Amino acid sequence: MADSYVDGKVREALVAAKGSRAMAQKLLMTWATKDERLLLGMAQPFLKAITGAAIEGVARRGGPSGSSRPAPRGVTSGGLSREALERVLSRMGEDPAPRPAAPMQVATTIVNRGDGAPKGVTHESAMKAIAKAFVAKKVR
């Protein structure tokens, strides 16, 4: 089955790349250009999207239907420029850079109490004030 073949090649690439997903991805792309079975196995789940993109490309360039409007030059149908789309696609499969966890912060807003003195308000106290305003409105 193609899936087990592809899975084996992916594992082989990960071992050869010493666990680096980005390097394994590059290896797999290189191997896929030379191994039709690997390329077809990897592309099979995305074949509908690939064929749709091919049809859209021909239609945009004035293919047989000719009824679809072409996208502005340098912009894909999704609104990204070709360069931005290429950057996104080239980063697929890479490990995201680890980000340090941000310390928890209490959201505060400075409001004017009406007497001119600003007061720091937390989210909790703001929600309580809103609830009190609704209760007071119903009582009247």
PDB file of C-alpha atoms in Angstrom:
ATOM      1  CA  MET A   1       0.000   0.000   0.000  1.00  0.00           C
ATOM      2  CA  ALA A   2       1.239   3.511  -0.827  1.00  0.00           C
ATOM      3  CA  ASP A   3       0.616   4.834   2.710  1.00  0.00           C
ATOM      4  CA  SER A   4       3.005   2.356   4.313  1.00  0.00           C
ATOM      5  CA  TYR A   5       5.588   3.145   1.628  1.00  0.00           C
ATOM      6  CA  VAL A   6       5.220   6.891   2.257  1.00  0.00           C
ATOM      7  CA  ASP A   7       5.273   6.369   6.040  1.00  0.00           C
ATOM      8  CA  GLY A   8       8.468   4.356   5.709  1.00  0.00           C
ATOM      9  CA  LYS A   9      10.082   7.055   3.590  1.00  0.00           C
ATOM     10  CA  VAL A  10       9.019   9.745   6.077  1.00  0.00           C
ATOM     11  CA  ARG A  11      10.552   7.770   8.941  1.00  0.00           C
ATOM     12  CA  GLU A  12      13.700   7.237   6.870  1.00  0.00           C
ATOM     13  CA  ALA A  13      13.921  10.972   6.199  1.00  0.00           C
ATOM     14  CA  LEU A  14      13.427  11.811   9.885  1.00  0.00           C
ATOM     15  CA  VAL A  15      16.186   9.399  10.866  1.00  0.00           C
ATOM     16  CA  ALA A  16      18.507  10.793   8.177  1.00  0.00           C
ATOM     17  CA  ALA A  17      17.703  14.349   9.323  1.00  0.00           C
ATOM     18  CA  LYS A  18      18.275  13.403  12.986  1.00  0.00           C
ATOM     19  CA  GLY A  19      14.724  14.427  13.923  1.00  0.00           C
ATOM     20  CA  SER A  20      14.745  17.815  12.185  1.00  0.00           C
ATOM     21  CA  ARG A  21      11.395  18.186  10.465  1.00  0.00           C
ATOM     22  CA  ALA A  22      12.632  20.949   8.168  1.00  0.00           C
ATOM     23  CA  MET A  23      15.569  18.850   6.965  1.00  0.00           C
ATOM     24  CA  ALA A  24      13.339  15.775   6.582  1.00  0.00           C
ATOM     25  CA  GLN A  25      10.952  17.852   4.486  1.00  0.00           C
ATOM     26  CA  LYS A  26      13.771  18.921   2.175  1.00  0.00           C
ATOM     27  CA  LEU A  27      14.941  15.321   1.859  1.00  0.00           C
ATOM     28  CA  LEU A  28      11.427  14.119   1.038  1.00  0.00           C
ATOM     29  CA  MET A  29      10.995  16.818  -1.623  1.00  0.00           C
ATOM     30  CA  THR A  30      14.287  15.783  -3.215  1.00  0.00           C
ATOM     31  CA  TRP A  31      13.371  12.097  -3.107  1.00  0.00           C
ATOM     32  CA  ALA A  32       9.875  12.768  -4.488  1.00  0.00           C
ATOM     33  CA  THR A  33      11.313  14.376  -7.631  1.00  0.00           C
ATOM     34  CA  LYS A  34      13.054  11.077  -8.355  1.00  0.00           C
ATOM     35  CA  ASP A  35      10.487   8.598  -6.966  1.00  0.00           C
ATOM     36  CA  GLU A  36       7.086   8.698  -8.670  1.00  0.00           C
ATOM     37  CA  ARG A  37       5.532   6.282  -6.164  1.00  0.00           C
ATOM     38  CA  LEU A  38       6.561   8.520  -3.250  1.00  0.00           C
ATOM     39  CA  LEU A  39       5.303  11.655  -4.982  1.00  0.00           C
ATOM     40  CA  LEU A  40       1.934  10.100  -5.802  1.00  0.00           C
ATOM     41  CA  GLY A  41       1.589   8.680  -2.290  1.00  0.00           C
ATOM     42  CA  MET A  42       2.231  12.052  -0.687  1.00  0.00           C
ATOM     43  CA  ALA A  43       0.067  13.988  -3.160  1.00  0.00           C
ATOM     44  CA  GLN A  44      -2.920  11.594  -3.098  1.00  0.00           C
ATOM     45  CA  PRO A  45      -4.704  13.221  -0.112  1.00  0.00           C
ATOM     46  CA  PHE A  46      -4.331  16.651  -1.752  1.00  0.00           C
ATOM     47  CA  LEU A  47      -5.193  15.656  -5.320  1.00  0.00           C
ATOM     48  CA  LYS A  48      -8.579  17.402  -5.296  1.00  0.00           C
ATOM     49  CA  ALA A  49      -7.002  20.708  -4.225  1.00  0.00           C
ATOM     50  CA  ILE A  50      -4.141  20.311  -6.706  1.00  0.00           C
ATOM     51  CA  THR A  51      -6.491  19.679  -9.627  1.00  0.00           C
ATOM     52  CA  GLY A  52      -8.729  22.549  -8.518  1.00  0.00           C
ATOM     53  CA  ALA A  53      -5.739  24.889  -8.464  1.00  0.00           C
ATOM     54  CA  ALA A  54      -4.700  23.733 -11.939  1.00  0.00           C
ATOM     55  CA  ILE A  55      -8.178  24.362 -13.303  1.00  0.00           C
ATOM     56  CA  GLU A  56      -8.343  27.761 -11.594  1.00  0.00           C
ATOM     57  CA  GLY A  57      -4.977  28.712 -13.089  1.00  0.00           C
ATOM     58  CA  VAL A  58      -6.070  27.856 -16.625  1.00  0.00           C
ATOM     59  CA  ALA A  59      -9.432  29.584 -16.157  1.00  0.00           C
ATOM     60  CA  ARG A  60      -7.681  32.707 -14.841  1.00  0.00           C
ATOM     61  CA  ARG A  61      -5.440  32.858 -17.888  1.00  0.00           C
ATOM     62  CA  GLY A  62      -8.456  32.761 -20.208  1.00  0.00           C
ATOM     63  CA  GLY A  63      -9.001  29.055 -20.631  1.00  0.00           C
ATOM     64  CA  PRO A  64     -12.030  27.472 -22.325  1.00  0.00           C
ATOM     65  CA  SER A  65     -14.639  28.935 -19.966  1.00  0.00           C
ATOM     66  CA  GLY A  66     -13.175  32.455 -20.068  1.00  0.00           C
ATOM     67  CA  SER A  67     -15.927  33.617 -17.712  1.00  0.00           C
ATOM     68  CA  SER A  68     -13.875  33.962 -14.537  1.00  0.00           C
ATOM     69  CA  ARG A  69     -12.202  37.264 -13.788  1.00  0.00           C
ATOM     70  CA  PRO A  70      -8.435  37.132 -13.438  1.00  0.00           C
ATOM     71  CA  ALA A  71      -6.935  37.995 -10.082  1.00  0.00           C
ATOM     72  CA  PRO A  72      -4.809  41.167  -9.931  1.00  0.00           C
ATOM     73  CA  ARG A  73      -1.257  40.595 -11.081  1.00  0.00           C
ATOM     74  CA  GLY A  74       0.907  39.081  -8.352  1.00  0.00           C
ATOM     75  CA  VAL A  75      -2.040  38.242  -6.082  1.00  0.00           C
ATOM     76  CA  THR A  76      -3.469  34.758  -5.632  1.00  0.00           C
ATOM     77  CA  SER A  77      -7.192  34.083  -5.473  1.00  0.00           C
ATOM     78  CA  GLY A  78      -6.941  33.963  -1.652  1.00  0.00           C
ATOM     79  CA  GLY A  79      -5.600  37.538  -1.509  1.00  0.00           C
ATOM     80  CA  LEU A  80      -1.954  36.742  -0.711  1.00  0.00           C
ATOM     81  CA  SER A  81       0.822  37.850  -3.008  1.00  0.00           C
ATOM     82  CA  ARG A  82       2.632  35.012  -4.746  1.00  0.00           C
ATOM     83  CA  GLU A  83       5.768  35.730  -2.700  1.00  0.00           C
ATOM     84  CA  ALA A  84       3.847  35.598   0.586  1.00  0.00           C
ATOM     85  CA  LEU A  85       2.150  32.365  -0.441  1.00  0.00           C
ATOM     86  CA  GLU A  86       5.505  30.837  -1.397  1.00  0.00           C
ATOM     87  CA  ARG A  87       6.962  31.846   1.998  1.00  0.00           C
ATOM     88  CA  VAL A  88       4.028  30.238   3.819  1.00  0.00           C
ATOM     89  CA  LEU A  89       4.239  27.054   1.778  1.00  0.00           C
ATOM     90  CA  SER A  90       8.001  26.797   2.198  1.00  0.00           C
ATOM     91  CA  ARG A  91       7.611  26.952   5.994  1.00  0.00           C
ATOM     92  CA  MET A  92       4.994  24.196   6.155  1.00  0.00           C
ATOM     93  CA  GLY A  93       6.279  21.324   8.238  1.00  0.00           C
ATOM     94  CA  GLU A  94       8.948  23.353  10.014  1.00  0.00           C
ATOM     95  CA  ASP A  95       9.039  23.356  13.765  1.00  0.00           C
ATOM     96  CA  PRO A  96       7.694  26.669  15.035  1.00  0.00           C
ATOM     97  CA  ALA A  97      10.193  28.692  17.020  1.00  0.00           C
ATOM     98  CA  PRO A  98       9.654  28.134  20.738  1.00  0.00           C
ATOM     99  CA  ARG A  99       8.168  31.175  22.375  1.00  0.00           C
ATOM    100  CA  PRO A 100       8.636  31.957  26.051  1.00  0.00           C
ATOM    101  CA  ALA A 101       5.428  31.916  28.018  1.00  0.00           C
ATOM    102  CA  ALA A 102       4.205  35.417  28.749  1.00  0.00           C
ATOM    103  CA  PRO A 103       3.480  36.188  32.388  1.00  0.00           C
ATOM    104  CA  MET A 104      -0.184  36.528  33.264  1.00  0.00           C
ATOM    105  CA  GLN A 105      -1.300  40.113  33.341  1.00  0.00           C
ATOM    106  CA  VAL A 106      -4.493  41.638  34.671  1.00  0.00           C
ATOM    107  CA  ALA A 107      -6.157  43.827  32.091  1.00  0.00           C
ATOM    108  CA  THR A 108      -6.775  47.318  33.386  1.00  0.00           C
ATOM    109  CA  THR A 109      -8.358  50.364  31.846  1.00  0.00           C
ATOM    110  CA  ILE A 110      -8.281  53.924  33.072  1.00  0.00           C
ATOM    111  CA  VAL A 111     -11.791  55.356  33.298  1.00  0.00           C
ATOM    112  CA  ASN A 112     -13.099  58.653  34.512  1.00  0.00           C
ATOM    113  CA  ARG A 113     -15.414  58.269  37.513  1.00  0.00           C
ATOM    114  CA  GLY A 114     -17.192  61.500  36.704  1.00  0.00           C
ATOM    115  CA  ASP A 115     -15.520  63.493  39.460  1.00  0.00           C
ATOM    116  CA  GLY A 116     -12.401  63.963  37.340  1.00  0.00           C
ATOM    117  CA  ALA A 117     -10.242  61.418  39.187  1.00  0.00           C
ATOM    118  CA  PRO A 118      -9.260  58.468  37.006  1.00  0.00           C
ATOM    119  CA  LYS A 119      -9.501  55.018  38.553  1.00  0.00           C
ATOM    120  CA  GLY A 120      -7.841  51.795  37.433  1.00  0.00           C
ATOM    121  CA  VAL A 121     -10.512  49.190  36.656  1.00  0.00           C
ATOM    122  CA  THR A 122      -9.898  45.473  36.337  1.00  0.00           C
ATOM    123  CA  HIS A 123     -11.967  43.270  34.076  1.00  0.00           C
ATOM    124  CA  GLU A 124     -13.661  41.726  37.074  1.00  0.00           C
ATOM    125  CA  SER A 125     -14.748  45.052  38.565  1.00  0.00           C
ATOM    126  CA  ALA A 126     -15.916  46.264  35.142  1.00  0.00           C
ATOM    127  CA  MET A 127     -18.091  43.169  34.715  1.00  0.00           C
ATOM    128  CA  LYS A 128     -19.544  43.673  38.193  1.00  0.00           C
ATOM    129  CA  ALA A 129     -20.347  47.311  37.340  1.00  0.00           C
ATOM    130  CA  ILE A 130     -22.098  46.232  34.137  1.00  0.00           C
ATOM    131  CA  ALA A 131     -24.112  43.614  36.032  1.00  0.00           C
ATOM    132  CA  LYS A 132     -25.135  46.193  38.658  1.00  0.00           C
ATOM    133  CA  ALA A 133     -26.225  48.596  35.910  1.00  0.00           C
ATOM    134  CA  PHE A 134     -28.486  45.947  34.375  1.00  0.00           C
ATOM    135  CA  VAL A 135     -29.966  45.055  37.768  1.00  0.00           C
ATOM    136  CA  ALA A 136     -30.575  48.706  38.591  1.00  0.00           C
ATOM    137  CA  LYS A 137     -32.248  49.224  35.208  1.00  0.00           C
ATOM    138  CA  LYS A 138     -34.674  46.337  35.793  1.00  0.00           C
ATOM    139  CA  VAL A 139     -35.619  47.541  39.281  1.00  0.00           C
ATOM    140  CA  ARG A 140     -36.652  50.993  38.124  1.00  0.00           C
TER     141      ARG A 140
END
